[in-house]
mmCIF file of C-alpha atoms in Angstrom:
data_model
loop_
_atom_site.group_PDB
_atom_site.id
_atom_site.type_symbol
_atom_site.label_atom_id
_atom_site.label_comp_id
_atom_site.label_asym_id
_atom_site.label_seq_id
_atom_site.Cartn_x
_atom_site.Cartn_y
_atom_site.Cartn_z
ATOM 1 C CA UNK A 151 18.148 -251.270 -17.455
ATOM 2 C CA UNK A 152 18.264 -247.541 -18.114
ATOM 3 C CA UNK A 153 14.843 -245.974 -18.351
ATOM 4 C CA UNK A 154 14.117 -244.290 -21.655
ATOM 5 C CA UNK A 155 12.304 -241.000 -21.603
ATOM 6 C CA UNK A 156 12.255 -237.512 -20.316
ATOM 7 C CA UNK A 157 14.651 -236.429 -17.564
ATOM 8 C CA UNK A 158 12.208 -235.848 -14.647
ATOM 9 C CA UNK A 159 10.534 -239.235 -15.322
ATOM 10 C CA UNK A 160 13.932 -240.943 -15.431
ATOM 11 C CA UNK A 161 14.964 -239.314 -12.165
ATOM 12 C CA UNK A 162 11.750 -240.329 -10.415
ATOM 13 C CA UNK A 163 11.968 -243.904 -11.745
ATOM 14 C CA UNK A 164 15.590 -244.167 -10.576
ATOM 15 C CA UNK A 165 14.556 -243.051 -7.079
ATOM 16 C CA UNK A 166 11.622 -245.468 -6.969
ATOM 17 C CA UNK A 167 13.769 -248.376 -8.123
ATOM 18 C CA UNK A 168 15.696 -248.003 -4.856
ATOM 19 C CA UNK A 169 12.753 -249.535 -2.963
ATOM 20 C CA UNK A 170 13.018 -253.209 -2.021
ATOM 21 C CA UNK A 171 11.343 -255.457 -4.586
ATOM 22 C CA UNK A 172 10.855 -252.622 -7.120
ATOM 23 C CA UNK A 173 12.811 -253.157 -10.341
ATOM 24 C CA UNK A 174 13.312 -250.519 -13.033
ATOM 25 C CA UNK A 175 10.293 -251.704 -15.028
ATOM 26 C CA UNK A 176 7.916 -251.413 -12.051
ATOM 27 C CA UNK A 177 9.553 -248.108 -11.078
ATOM 28 C CA UNK A 178 8.740 -246.701 -14.517
ATOM 29 C CA UNK A 179 5.150 -247.918 -14.212
ATOM 30 C CA UNK A 180 4.871 -246.160 -10.839
ATOM 31 C CA UNK A 181 6.444 -242.987 -12.265
ATOM 32 C CA UNK A 182 3.839 -242.929 -15.059
ATOM 33 C CA UNK A 183 1.167 -243.313 -12.427
ATOM 34 C CA UNK A 184 2.487 -240.200 -10.704
ATOM 35 C CA UNK A 185 2.082 -238.301 -14.003
ATOM 36 C CA UNK A 186 -1.504 -239.513 -14.288
ATOM 37 C CA UNK A 187 -2.310 -238.524 -10.668
ATOM 38 C CA UNK A 188 -4.012 -235.246 -9.804
ATOM 39 C CA UNK A 189 -1.657 -232.416 -8.837
ATOM 40 C CA UNK A 190 -3.116 -232.668 -5.331
ATOM 41 C CA UNK A 191 -2.456 -236.400 -4.923
ATOM 42 C CA UNK A 192 1.138 -236.063 -6.137
ATOM 43 C CA UNK A 193 1.743 -233.222 -3.698
ATOM 44 C CA UNK A 194 0.050 -235.223 -0.922
ATOM 45 C CA UNK A 195 2.305 -238.196 -1.566
ATOM 46 C CA UNK A 196 5.448 -236.054 -1.535
ATOM 47 C CA UNK A 197 4.334 -234.427 1.717
ATOM 48 C CA UNK A 198 3.516 -237.802 3.297
ATOM 49 C CA UNK A 199 7.085 -238.932 2.567
ATOM 50 C CA UNK A 200 8.652 -235.815 4.099
ATOM 51 C CA UNK A 201 6.216 -235.955 6.998
ATOM 52 C CA UNK A 202 6.885 -239.585 7.855
ATOM 53 C CA UNK A 203 10.619 -238.997 7.655
ATOM 54 C CA UNK A 204 10.513 -235.828 9.791
ATOM 55 C CA UNK A 205 7.950 -236.759 12.429
ATOM 56 C CA UNK A 206 8.798 -240.400 13.060
ATOM 57 C CA UNK A 207 11.654 -241.258 15.412
ATOM 58 C CA UNK A 208 12.326 -244.003 17.921
ATOM 59 C CA UNK A 209 10.551 -244.217 21.294
ATOM 60 C CA UNK A 210 12.876 -243.079 24.083
ATOM 61 C CA UNK A 211 12.052 -246.134 26.162
ATOM 62 C CA UNK A 212 11.477 -249.089 23.820
ATOM 63 C CA UNK A 213 12.887 -247.995 20.457
ATOM 64 C CA UNK A 214 9.660 -248.447 18.449
ATOM 65 C CA UNK A 215 8.533 -245.952 15.798
ATOM 66 C CA UNK A 216 6.615 -243.037 17.291
ATOM 67 C CA UNK A 217 5.778 -239.394 16.666
ATOM 68 C CA UNK A 218 5.900 -238.472 20.377
ATOM 69 C CA UNK A 219 8.546 -238.919 23.074
ATOM 70 C CA UNK A 220 7.118 -242.254 24.225
ATOM 71 C CA UNK A 221 5.318 -244.593 21.820
ATOM 72 C CA UNK A 222 1.621 -245.362 22.229
ATOM 73 C CA UNK A 223 2.422 -248.730 23.840
ATOM 74 C CA UNK A 224 4.922 -247.404 26.419
ATOM 75 C CA UNK A 225 2.573 -244.583 27.424
ATOM 76 C CA UNK A 226 -0.453 -246.899 27.719
ATOM 77 C CA UNK A 227 -1.159 -247.508 31.424
ATOM 78 C CA UNK A 228 -3.465 -250.452 30.660
ATOM 79 C CA UNK A 229 -0.647 -252.519 29.104
ATOM 80 C CA UNK A 230 1.280 -255.010 31.216
ATOM 81 C CA UNK A 231 4.603 -253.261 31.784
ATOM 82 C CA UNK A 232 6.061 -256.310 33.566
ATOM 83 C CA UNK A 233 6.052 -258.275 30.300
ATOM 84 C CA UNK A 234 8.579 -257.152 27.660
ATOM 85 C CA UNK A 235 8.730 -258.544 24.134
ATOM 86 C CA UNK A 236 12.172 -258.177 22.534
ATOM 87 C CA UNK A 237 12.196 -257.665 18.749
ATOM 88 C CA UNK A 238 14.936 -256.846 16.257
ATOM 89 C CA UNK A 239 13.418 -253.988 14.224
ATOM 90 C CA UNK A 240 10.949 -251.143 14.874
ATOM 91 C CA UNK A 241 8.654 -252.529 12.199
ATOM 92 C CA UNK A 242 8.428 -255.840 14.093
ATOM 93 C CA UNK A 243 6.457 -253.979 16.780
ATOM 94 C CA UNK A 244 3.818 -253.097 14.216
ATOM 95 C CA UNK A 245 3.634 -256.759 13.093
ATOM 96 C CA UNK A 246 3.101 -257.838 16.716
ATOM 97 C CA UNK A 247 0.500 -255.124 17.299
ATOM 98 C CA UNK A 248 -1.444 -256.231 14.246
ATOM 99 C CA UNK A 249 -2.211 -259.452 16.178
ATOM 100 C CA UNK A 250 -4.069 -257.372 18.838
ATOM 101 C CA UNK A 251 -3.598 -260.091 21.478
ATOM 102 C CA UNK A 252 -0.280 -259.128 23.052
ATOM 103 C CA UNK A 253 -0.818 -256.954 26.125
ATOM 104 C CA UNK A 254 2.781 -256.401 27.258
ATOM 105 C CA UNK A 255 5.295 -253.786 26.116
ATOM 106 C CA UNK A 256 8.319 -253.950 23.782
ATOM 107 C CA UNK A 257 12.037 -253.519 23.535
ATOM 108 C CA UNK A 258 13.518 -252.980 20.067
ATOM 109 C CA UNK A 259 17.157 -254.022 19.618
ATOM 110 C CA UNK A 260 17.721 -252.157 16.359
ATOM 111 C CA UNK A 261 19.115 -255.240 14.615
ATOM 112 C CA UNK A 262 20.614 -258.635 15.445
ATOM 113 C CA UNK A 263 24.115 -259.797 16.280
ATOM 114 C CA UNK A 264 25.857 -260.528 12.975
ATOM 115 C CA UNK A 265 29.653 -260.846 12.953
ATOM 116 C CA UNK A 266 29.664 -260.950 9.123
ATOM 117 C CA UNK A 267 28.067 -257.487 8.965
ATOM 118 C CA UNK A 268 30.221 -256.302 11.860
ATOM 119 C CA UNK A 269 27.251 -255.957 14.228
ATOM 120 C CA UNK A 270 28.130 -256.880 17.816
ATOM 121 C CA UNK A 271 26.075 -256.727 21.037
ATOM 122 C CA UNK A 272 27.315 -253.200 21.711
ATOM 123 C CA UNK A 273 25.811 -251.952 18.440
ATOM 124 C CA UNK A 274 22.358 -253.044 19.621
ATOM 125 C CA UNK A 275 20.144 -251.745 22.415
ATOM 126 C CA UNK A 276 20.990 -254.744 24.621
ATOM 127 C CA UNK A 277 22.570 -252.723 27.427
ATOM 128 C CA UNK A 278 19.388 -250.654 27.531
ATOM 129 C CA UNK A 279 17.345 -253.856 27.866
ATOM 130 C CA UNK A 280 19.493 -255.019 30.770
ATOM 131 C CA UNK A 281 19.105 -251.571 32.366
ATOM 132 C CA UNK A 282 15.326 -251.724 31.980
ATOM 133 C CA UNK A 283 15.258 -255.136 33.706
ATOM 134 C CA UNK A 284 17.226 -253.560 36.594
ATOM 135 C CA UNK A 285 15.163 -250.365 36.820
ATOM 136 C CA UNK A 286 11.627 -251.354 35.879
ATOM 137 C CA UNK A 287 9.461 -254.003 37.520
ATOM 138 C CA UNK A 288 9.889 -256.586 34.744
ATOM 139 C CA UNK A 289 8.803 -260.198 35.441
ATOM 140 C CA UNK A 290 9.174 -261.771 32.000
ATOM 141 C CA UNK A 291 11.132 -261.107 28.815
ATOM 142 C CA UNK A 292 9.869 -262.939 25.707
ATOM 143 C CA UNK A 293 12.418 -262.960 22.904
ATOM 144 C CA UNK A 294 10.839 -262.626 19.457
ATOM 145 C CA UNK A 295 13.846 -262.295 17.149
ATOM 146 C CA UNK A 296 13.544 -264.246 13.880
ATOM 147 C CA UNK A 297 14.394 -267.968 13.951
ATOM 148 C CA UNK A 298 17.504 -267.530 11.745
ATOM 149 C CA UNK A 299 21.198 -267.737 12.651
ATOM 150 C CA UNK A 300 21.484 -264.082 13.731
ATOM 151 C CA UNK A 301 18.179 -264.111 15.581
ATOM 152 C CA UNK A 302 19.109 -267.257 17.500
ATOM 153 C CA UNK A 303 22.583 -265.918 18.345
ATOM 154 C CA UNK A 304 21.071 -262.686 19.616
ATOM 155 C CA UNK A 305 18.528 -264.635 21.642
ATOM 156 C CA UNK A 306 21.259 -266.792 23.263
ATOM 157 C CA UNK A 307 23.297 -263.713 24.106
ATOM 158 C CA UNK A 308 20.334 -262.034 25.806
ATOM 159 C CA UNK A 309 19.439 -265.216 27.702
ATOM 160 C CA UNK A 310 22.980 -265.471 29.089
ATOM 161 C CA UNK A 311 22.943 -261.789 30.054
ATOM 162 C CA UNK A 312 19.565 -261.743 31.769
ATOM 163 C CA UNK A 313 19.449 -265.236 33.314
ATOM 164 C CA UNK A 314 21.383 -264.167 36.473
ATOM 165 C CA UNK A 315 18.774 -261.485 37.137
ATOM 166 C CA UNK A 316 16.283 -264.190 38.083
ATOM 167 C CA UNK A 317 13.392 -263.133 35.826
ATOM 168 C CA UNK A 318 11.442 -265.431 33.512
ATOM 169 C CA UNK A 319 12.884 -265.492 29.976
ATOM 170 C CA UNK A 320 10.911 -267.086 27.145
ATOM 171 C CA UNK A 321 11.188 -267.522 23.378
ATOM 172 C CA UNK A 322 8.236 -267.337 20.967
ATOM 173 C CA UNK A 323 7.167 -270.768 19.690
ATOM 174 C CA UNK A 324 8.427 -272.108 16.378
ATOM 175 C CA UNK A 325 6.389 -274.696 14.510
ATOM 176 C CA UNK A 326 3.983 -275.327 11.676
ATOM 177 C CA UNK A 327 2.339 -272.056 10.589
ATOM 178 C CA UNK A 328 -1.475 -272.021 10.702
ATOM 179 C CA UNK A 329 -2.783 -273.230 7.367
ATOM 180 C CA UNK A 330 0.609 -274.870 6.716
ATOM 181 C CA UNK A 331 0.886 -278.338 5.234
ATOM 182 C CA UNK A 332 3.164 -281.034 6.738
ATOM 183 C CA UNK A 333 4.055 -282.145 3.224
ATOM 184 C CA UNK A 334 5.720 -278.848 2.386
ATOM 185 C CA UNK A 335 7.250 -277.921 5.747
ATOM 186 C CA UNK A 336 11.062 -278.010 6.009
ATOM 187 C CA UNK A 337 12.703 -280.495 8.415
ATOM 188 C CA UNK A 338 13.994 -277.839 10.804
ATOM 189 C CA UNK A 339 10.518 -276.416 11.358
ATOM 190 C CA UNK A 340 9.095 -279.924 11.742
ATOM 191 C CA UNK A 341 11.767 -280.709 14.329
ATOM 192 C CA UNK A 342 10.911 -277.502 16.232
ATOM 193 C CA UNK A 343 7.221 -278.409 16.038
ATOM 194 C CA UNK A 344 7.798 -281.860 17.546
ATOM 195 C CA UNK A 345 10.220 -280.557 20.132
ATOM 196 C CA UNK A 346 7.787 -277.835 21.181
ATOM 197 C CA UNK A 347 4.729 -280.149 21.302
ATOM 198 C CA UNK A 348 2.143 -279.417 23.970
ATOM 199 C CA UNK A 349 -0.355 -281.543 25.910
ATOM 200 C CA UNK A 350 -3.935 -281.146 24.744
ATOM 201 C CA UNK B 14 -6.675 -254.017 5.676
ATOM 202 C CA UNK B 15 -6.067 -251.002 7.911
ATOM 203 C CA UNK B 16 -2.399 -250.409 8.601
ATOM 204 C CA UNK B 17 -1.484 -250.563 12.281
ATOM 205 C CA UNK B 18 0.955 -248.026 13.565
ATOM 206 C CA UNK B 19 1.775 -244.415 13.934
ATOM 207 C CA UNK B 20 -0.227 -241.768 12.051
ATOM 208 C CA UNK B 21 2.417 -240.472 9.572
ATOM 209 C CA UNK B 22 3.331 -244.068 8.607
ATOM 210 C CA UNK B 23 -0.341 -244.912 8.105
ATOM 211 C CA UNK B 24 -0.873 -241.838 5.949
ATOM 212 C CA UNK B 25 2.147 -242.611 3.770
ATOM 213 C CA UNK B 26 1.128 -246.271 3.382
ATOM 214 C CA UNK B 27 -2.409 -245.238 2.389
ATOM 215 C CA UNK B 28 -1.004 -242.923 -0.291
ATOM 216 C CA UNK B 29 1.378 -245.582 -1.605
ATOM 217 C CA UNK B 30 -1.373 -248.193 -1.763
ATOM 218 C CA UNK B 31 -3.034 -246.019 -4.432
ATOM 219 C CA UNK B 32 -0.384 -247.131 -6.941
ATOM 220 C CA UNK B 33 -1.355 -249.883 -9.403
ATOM 221 C CA UNK B 34 -0.317 -253.323 -8.163
ATOM 222 C CA UNK B 35 0.622 -252.059 -4.697
ATOM 223 C CA UNK B 36 -1.555 -253.533 -1.931
ATOM 224 C CA UNK B 37 -1.621 -252.328 1.679
ATOM 225 C CA UNK B 38 0.994 -254.875 2.787
ATOM 226 C CA UNK B 39 3.506 -253.796 0.126
ATOM 227 C CA UNK B 40 2.642 -250.142 0.798
ATOM 228 C CA UNK B 41 3.578 -250.604 4.471
ATOM 229 C CA UNK B 42 6.839 -252.268 3.479
ATOM 230 C CA UNK B 43 7.626 -249.304 1.207
ATOM 231 C CA UNK B 44 6.680 -246.843 3.974
ATOM 232 C CA UNK B 45 9.110 -248.561 6.376
ATOM 233 C CA UNK B 46 11.761 -248.293 3.715
ATOM 234 C CA UNK B 47 11.201 -244.529 3.614
ATOM 235 C CA UNK B 48 11.831 -244.403 7.383
ATOM 236 C CA UNK B 49 15.075 -246.338 6.921
ATOM 237 C CA UNK B 50 16.229 -244.031 4.090
ATOM 238 C CA UNK B 51 18.592 -241.150 4.685
ATOM 239 C CA UNK B 52 16.934 -237.760 5.178
ATOM 240 C CA UNK B 53 18.484 -236.731 1.863
ATOM 241 C CA UNK B 54 17.094 -239.685 -0.121
ATOM 242 C CA UNK B 55 13.595 -239.184 1.285
ATOM 243 C CA UNK B 56 13.696 -235.502 0.393
ATOM 244 C CA UNK B 57 15.095 -236.378 -3.052
ATOM 245 C CA UNK B 58 12.235 -238.790 -3.678
ATOM 246 C CA UNK B 59 9.613 -236.250 -2.612
ATOM 247 C CA UNK B 60 11.191 -233.629 -4.865
ATOM 248 C CA UNK B 61 11.380 -236.060 -7.800
ATOM 249 C CA UNK B 62 7.616 -236.630 -7.475
ATOM 250 C CA UNK B 63 6.801 -232.907 -7.402
ATOM 251 C CA UNK B 64 9.308 -232.255 -10.168
ATOM 252 C CA UNK B 65 7.934 -234.914 -12.500
ATOM 253 C CA UNK B 66 4.400 -233.714 -11.881
ATOM 254 C CA UNK B 67 5.269 -230.030 -12.404
ATOM 255 C CA UNK B 68 7.717 -230.206 -15.298
ATOM 256 C CA UNK B 69 6.154 -232.941 -17.422
ATOM 257 C CA UNK B 70 3.319 -232.087 -19.782
ATOM 258 C CA UNK B 71 2.236 -233.226 -23.220
ATOM 259 C CA UNK B 72 4.126 -232.282 -26.393
ATOM 260 C CA UNK B 73 2.234 -229.596 -28.303
ATOM 261 C CA UNK B 74 2.549 -231.480 -31.555
ATOM 262 C CA UNK B 75 2.380 -235.225 -30.810
ATOM 263 C CA UNK B 76 1.038 -235.463 -27.243
ATOM 264 C CA UNK B 77 3.985 -237.429 -25.781
ATOM 265 C CA UNK B 78 5.447 -236.647 -22.349
ATOM 266 C CA UNK B 79 7.981 -233.847 -22.447
ATOM 267 C CA UNK B 80 9.482 -231.111 -20.327
ATOM 268 C CA UNK B 81 9.772 -228.638 -23.224
ATOM 269 C CA UNK B 82 7.253 -227.294 -25.737
ATOM 270 C CA UNK B 83 8.056 -229.992 -28.307
ATOM 271 C CA UNK B 84 9.210 -233.455 -27.252
ATOM 272 C CA UNK B 85 12.699 -234.711 -28.107
ATOM 273 C CA UNK B 86 11.314 -236.769 -31.011
ATOM 274 C CA UNK B 87 9.295 -233.967 -32.619
ATOM 275 C CA UNK B 88 12.212 -231.548 -32.356
ATOM 276 C CA UNK B 89 14.725 -234.061 -33.779
ATOM 277 C CA UNK B 90 15.526 -233.076 -37.396
ATOM 278 C CA UNK B 91 17.143 -236.472 -38.107
ATOM 279 C CA UNK B 92 13.894 -238.390 -37.517
ATOM 280 C CA UNK B 93 11.619 -239.223 -40.434
ATOM 281 C CA UNK B 94 8.748 -236.750 -40.025
ATOM 282 C CA UNK B 95 6.821 -238.311 -42.941
ATOM 283 C CA UNK B 96 6.224 -241.505 -40.908
ATOM 284 C CA UNK B 97 3.822 -241.153 -37.945
ATOM 285 C CA UNK B 98 3.193 -243.901 -35.383
ATOM 286 C CA UNK B 99 -0.201 -243.573 -33.678
ATOM 287 C CA UNK B 100 -0.341 -244.820 -30.057
ATOM 288 C CA UNK B 101 -2.990 -244.623 -27.350
ATOM 289 C CA UNK B 102 -1.050 -243.348 -24.312
ATOM 290 C CA UNK B 103 1.984 -241.089 -23.744
ATOM 291 C CA UNK B 104 3.813 -243.945 -22.043
ATOM 292 C CA UNK B 105 3.462 -246.048 -25.209
ATOM 293 C CA UNK B 106 5.912 -243.645 -26.885
ATOM 294 C CA UNK B 107 8.543 -244.555 -24.287
ATOM 295 C CA UNK B 108 7.923 -248.273 -24.907
ATOM 296 C CA UNK B 109 8.419 -247.745 -28.646
ATOM 297 C CA UNK B 110 11.542 -245.648 -28.082
ATOM 298 C CA UNK B 111 13.056 -248.374 -25.905
ATOM 299 C CA UNK B 112 13.252 -250.484 -29.086
ATOM 300 C CA UNK B 113 15.641 -247.893 -30.617
ATOM 301 C CA UNK B 114 14.788 -248.982 -34.176
ATOM 302 C CA UNK B 115 11.831 -246.759 -35.023
ATOM 303 C CA UNK B 116 12.977 -243.613 -36.817
ATOM 304 C CA UNK B 117 9.635 -241.887 -37.456
ATOM 305 C CA UNK B 118 7.628 -239.578 -35.178
ATOM 306 C CA UNK B 119 4.499 -240.133 -33.064
ATOM 307 C CA UNK B 120 0.921 -239.100 -32.495
ATOM 308 C CA UNK B 121 -0.614 -239.856 -29.102
ATOM 309 C CA UNK B 122 -4.404 -240.205 -29.028
ATOM 310 C CA UNK B 123 -4.767 -239.919 -25.260
ATOM 311 C CA UNK B 124 -6.842 -243.114 -24.996
ATOM 312 C CA UNK B 125 -8.941 -245.392 -27.194
ATOM 313 C CA UNK B 126 -12.563 -245.318 -28.326
ATOM 314 C CA UNK B 127 -14.582 -247.053 -25.614
ATOM 315 C CA UNK B 128 -18.365 -246.562 -25.587
ATOM 316 C CA UNK B 129 -18.606 -248.356 -22.200
ATOM 317 C CA UNK B 130 -16.352 -245.739 -20.598
ATOM 318 C CA UNK B 131 -18.067 -242.973 -22.554
ATOM 319 C CA UNK B 132 -14.974 -242.226 -24.655
ATOM 320 C CA UNK B 133 -15.816 -241.277 -28.233
ATOM 321 C CA UNK B 134 -13.606 -240.145 -31.137
ATOM 322 C CA UNK B 135 -14.058 -236.504 -30.134
ATOM 323 C CA UNK B 136 -12.514 -237.164 -26.710
ATOM 324 C CA UNK B 137 -9.293 -238.307 -28.386
ATOM 325 C CA UNK B 138 -6.704 -236.390 -30.407
ATOM 326 C CA UNK B 139 -8.024 -237.870 -33.669
ATOM 327 C CA UNK B 140 -8.997 -234.536 -35.213
ATOM 328 C CA UNK B 141 -5.453 -233.326 -34.509
ATOM 329 C CA UNK B 142 -4.086 -236.394 -36.328
ATOM 330 C CA UNK B 143 -6.263 -235.676 -39.352
ATOM 331 C CA UNK B 144 -5.101 -232.058 -39.261
ATOM 332 C CA UNK B 145 -1.446 -233.139 -39.131
ATOM 333 C CA UNK B 146 -1.962 -235.345 -42.186
ATOM 334 C CA UNK B 147 -3.398 -232.311 -43.995
ATOM 335 C CA UNK B 148 -0.721 -229.838 -42.854
ATOM 336 C CA UNK B 149 2.481 -231.852 -42.609
ATOM 337 C CA UNK B 150 4.174 -233.875 -45.329
ATOM 338 C CA UNK B 151 3.078 -237.275 -43.984
ATOM 339 C CA UNK B 152 3.461 -240.330 -46.244
ATOM 340 C CA UNK B 153 2.572 -243.150 -43.835
ATOM 341 C CA UNK B 154 0.604 -243.573 -40.634
ATOM 342 C CA UNK B 155 1.289 -246.805 -38.716
ATOM 343 C CA UNK B 156 -1.376 -247.541 -36.116
ATOM 344 C CA UNK B 157 0.036 -249.097 -32.944
ATOM 345 C CA UNK B 158 -2.970 -249.215 -30.628
ATOM 346 C CA UNK B 159 -3.249 -252.418 -28.570
ATOM 347 C CA UNK B 160 -4.821 -255.471 -30.264
ATOM 348 C CA UNK B 161 -7.892 -255.430 -27.983
ATOM 349 C CA UNK B 162 -11.503 -254.455 -28.740
ATOM 350 C CA UNK B 163 -10.982 -250.739 -28.044
ATOM 351 C CA UNK B 164 -7.640 -250.618 -29.841
ATOM 352 C CA UNK B 165 -9.087 -252.323 -32.925
ATOM 353 C CA UNK B 166 -12.168 -250.081 -32.955
ATOM 354 C CA UNK B 167 -9.954 -246.996 -32.707
ATOM 355 C CA UNK B 168 -7.750 -248.326 -35.489
ATOM 356 C CA UNK B 169 -10.761 -248.926 -37.793
ATOM 357 C CA UNK B 170 -12.095 -245.445 -37.088
ATOM 358 C CA UNK B 171 -8.770 -243.839 -37.995
ATOM 359 C CA UNK B 172 -8.423 -245.956 -41.148
ATOM 360 C CA UNK B 173 -11.873 -244.844 -42.349
ATOM 361 C CA UNK B 174 -11.033 -241.204 -41.582
ATOM 362 C CA UNK B 175 -7.599 -241.104 -43.229
ATOM 363 C CA UNK B 176 -8.114 -243.476 -46.180
ATOM 364 C CA UNK B 177 -9.626 -240.759 -48.454
ATOM 365 C CA UNK B 178 -6.472 -238.668 -47.962
ATOM 366 C CA UNK B 179 -4.534 -241.131 -50.100
ATOM 367 C CA UNK B 180 -1.615 -241.797 -47.710
ATOM 368 C CA UNK B 181 -0.297 -245.213 -46.740
ATOM 369 C CA UNK B 182 -1.934 -246.540 -43.559
ATOM 370 C CA UNK B 183 -0.485 -249.577 -41.805
ATOM 371 C CA UNK B 184 -1.069 -251.570 -38.606
ATOM 372 C CA UNK B 185 1.733 -253.080 -36.498
ATOM 373 C CA UNK B 186 2.029 -256.849 -36.936
ATOM 374 C CA UNK B 187 0.333 -259.244 -34.509
ATOM 375 C CA UNK B 188 1.725 -262.737 -34.112
ATOM 376 C CA UNK B 189 3.790 -265.053 -31.959
ATOM 377 C CA UNK B 190 5.992 -263.010 -29.603
ATOM 378 C CA UNK B 191 9.734 -263.687 -29.832
ATOM 379 C CA UNK B 192 10.597 -266.520 -27.460
ATOM 380 C CA UNK B 193 6.928 -267.538 -27.439
ATOM 381 C CA UNK B 194 5.855 -271.154 -27.680
ATOM 382 C CA UNK B 195 3.169 -272.358 -30.128
ATOM 383 C CA UNK B 196 1.866 -274.711 -27.442
ATOM 384 C CA UNK B 197 0.885 -271.856 -25.145
ATOM 385 C CA UNK B 198 -0.251 -269.264 -27.674
ATOM 386 C CA UNK B 199 -3.971 -268.431 -27.800
ATOM 387 C CA UNK B 200 -5.951 -269.192 -30.968
ATOM 388 C CA UNK B 201 -6.553 -265.537 -31.865
ATOM 389 C CA UNK B 202 -2.825 -264.766 -31.870
ATOM 390 C CA UNK B 203 -2.136 -267.941 -33.844
ATOM 391 C CA UNK B 204 -4.761 -266.916 -36.376
ATOM 392 C CA UNK B 205 -3.163 -263.469 -36.699
ATOM 393 C CA UNK B 206 0.248 -265.084 -37.093
ATOM 394 C CA UNK B 207 -0.929 -267.312 -39.958
ATOM 395 C CA UNK B 208 -2.905 -264.523 -41.580
ATOM 396 C CA UNK B 209 0.102 -262.204 -41.436
ATOM 397 C CA UNK B 210 2.621 -264.770 -42.699
ATOM 398 C CA UNK B 211 5.471 -263.494 -44.874
ATOM 399 C CA UNK B 212 7.611 -264.971 -47.612
ATOM 400 C CA UNK B 213 11.107 -265.901 -46.571
#
């Protein structure tokens, strides 16, 4: 759908419709909101976009988003640096941190192995993970890639690579989500839940 | 919910969560998308925001959004300038134009009469409408405010004001929307649909 209207509104709506989950109709609604904003708010939003893009890069050690050389987790001496959680994307670190219970550090792969998209192990920060296990005093690696085909393949690859190094390698648990209902849970999740059952 | 993460991401997410219908979770998702954008796209988006805000103002004659002195409708000689459609907001003009069938011009009130919000007739561009009817060769005014309490009150006020001028004053039709289903239509709409029935 082509937005009707004046050129600068069209242009803005087109740009906004590039966001995930934002169609042209929502994009137009957002563009109108920009017009109704104060001059100051609009300028603040534009600056926040530029700022985020310019200041944020990946942590030299773990690959998470940061505005310094090392991210706040890697530079935190009170975290357990012998426990490394492996995630696919930088934003996954923020999801994990939201939980506030994990006390280890991270390693971000920058994606998952996906032959269809032409992503192999060498396109990910897997070598760097292996190097960290060799160089740093790491006792356990917990793999937290998503439980889909690519995530599982990536997990298997890492397990095979790190197993010979004699450290503990774990995978986050899969099962019924809290508040979930057995009636609506798919068979695969149910199977994982039974398989991963624990003594109480 | 406070967004976890690095300062510039937080700031951007906070700004984005000010948009209508965008909660903090969606705002964070959008902020991550900005980080994944190319430098050029992020800069383009920021510029589009500033640009829209700076270049767009209200048409001197009708009050619609425009980037020139008169909007594209008001300055179009092929439109019927004797037929004026009265709408509440500048964005309503774009909704009407999307239909591509209306050949008249517009008058934007800049809101609706709403005693609760302290908006009276003098806060709207109603005087300007009356003036246009006096100055321009206007034969019909069609009132297209929303069919809610404020829209109806505004419509009544305008009818009372313009009636003595002897021009034709009409209201857009209310009824069953196309594709609508009698079973799910509210009584008020059904009443309007019966009341406004036409010979076929």
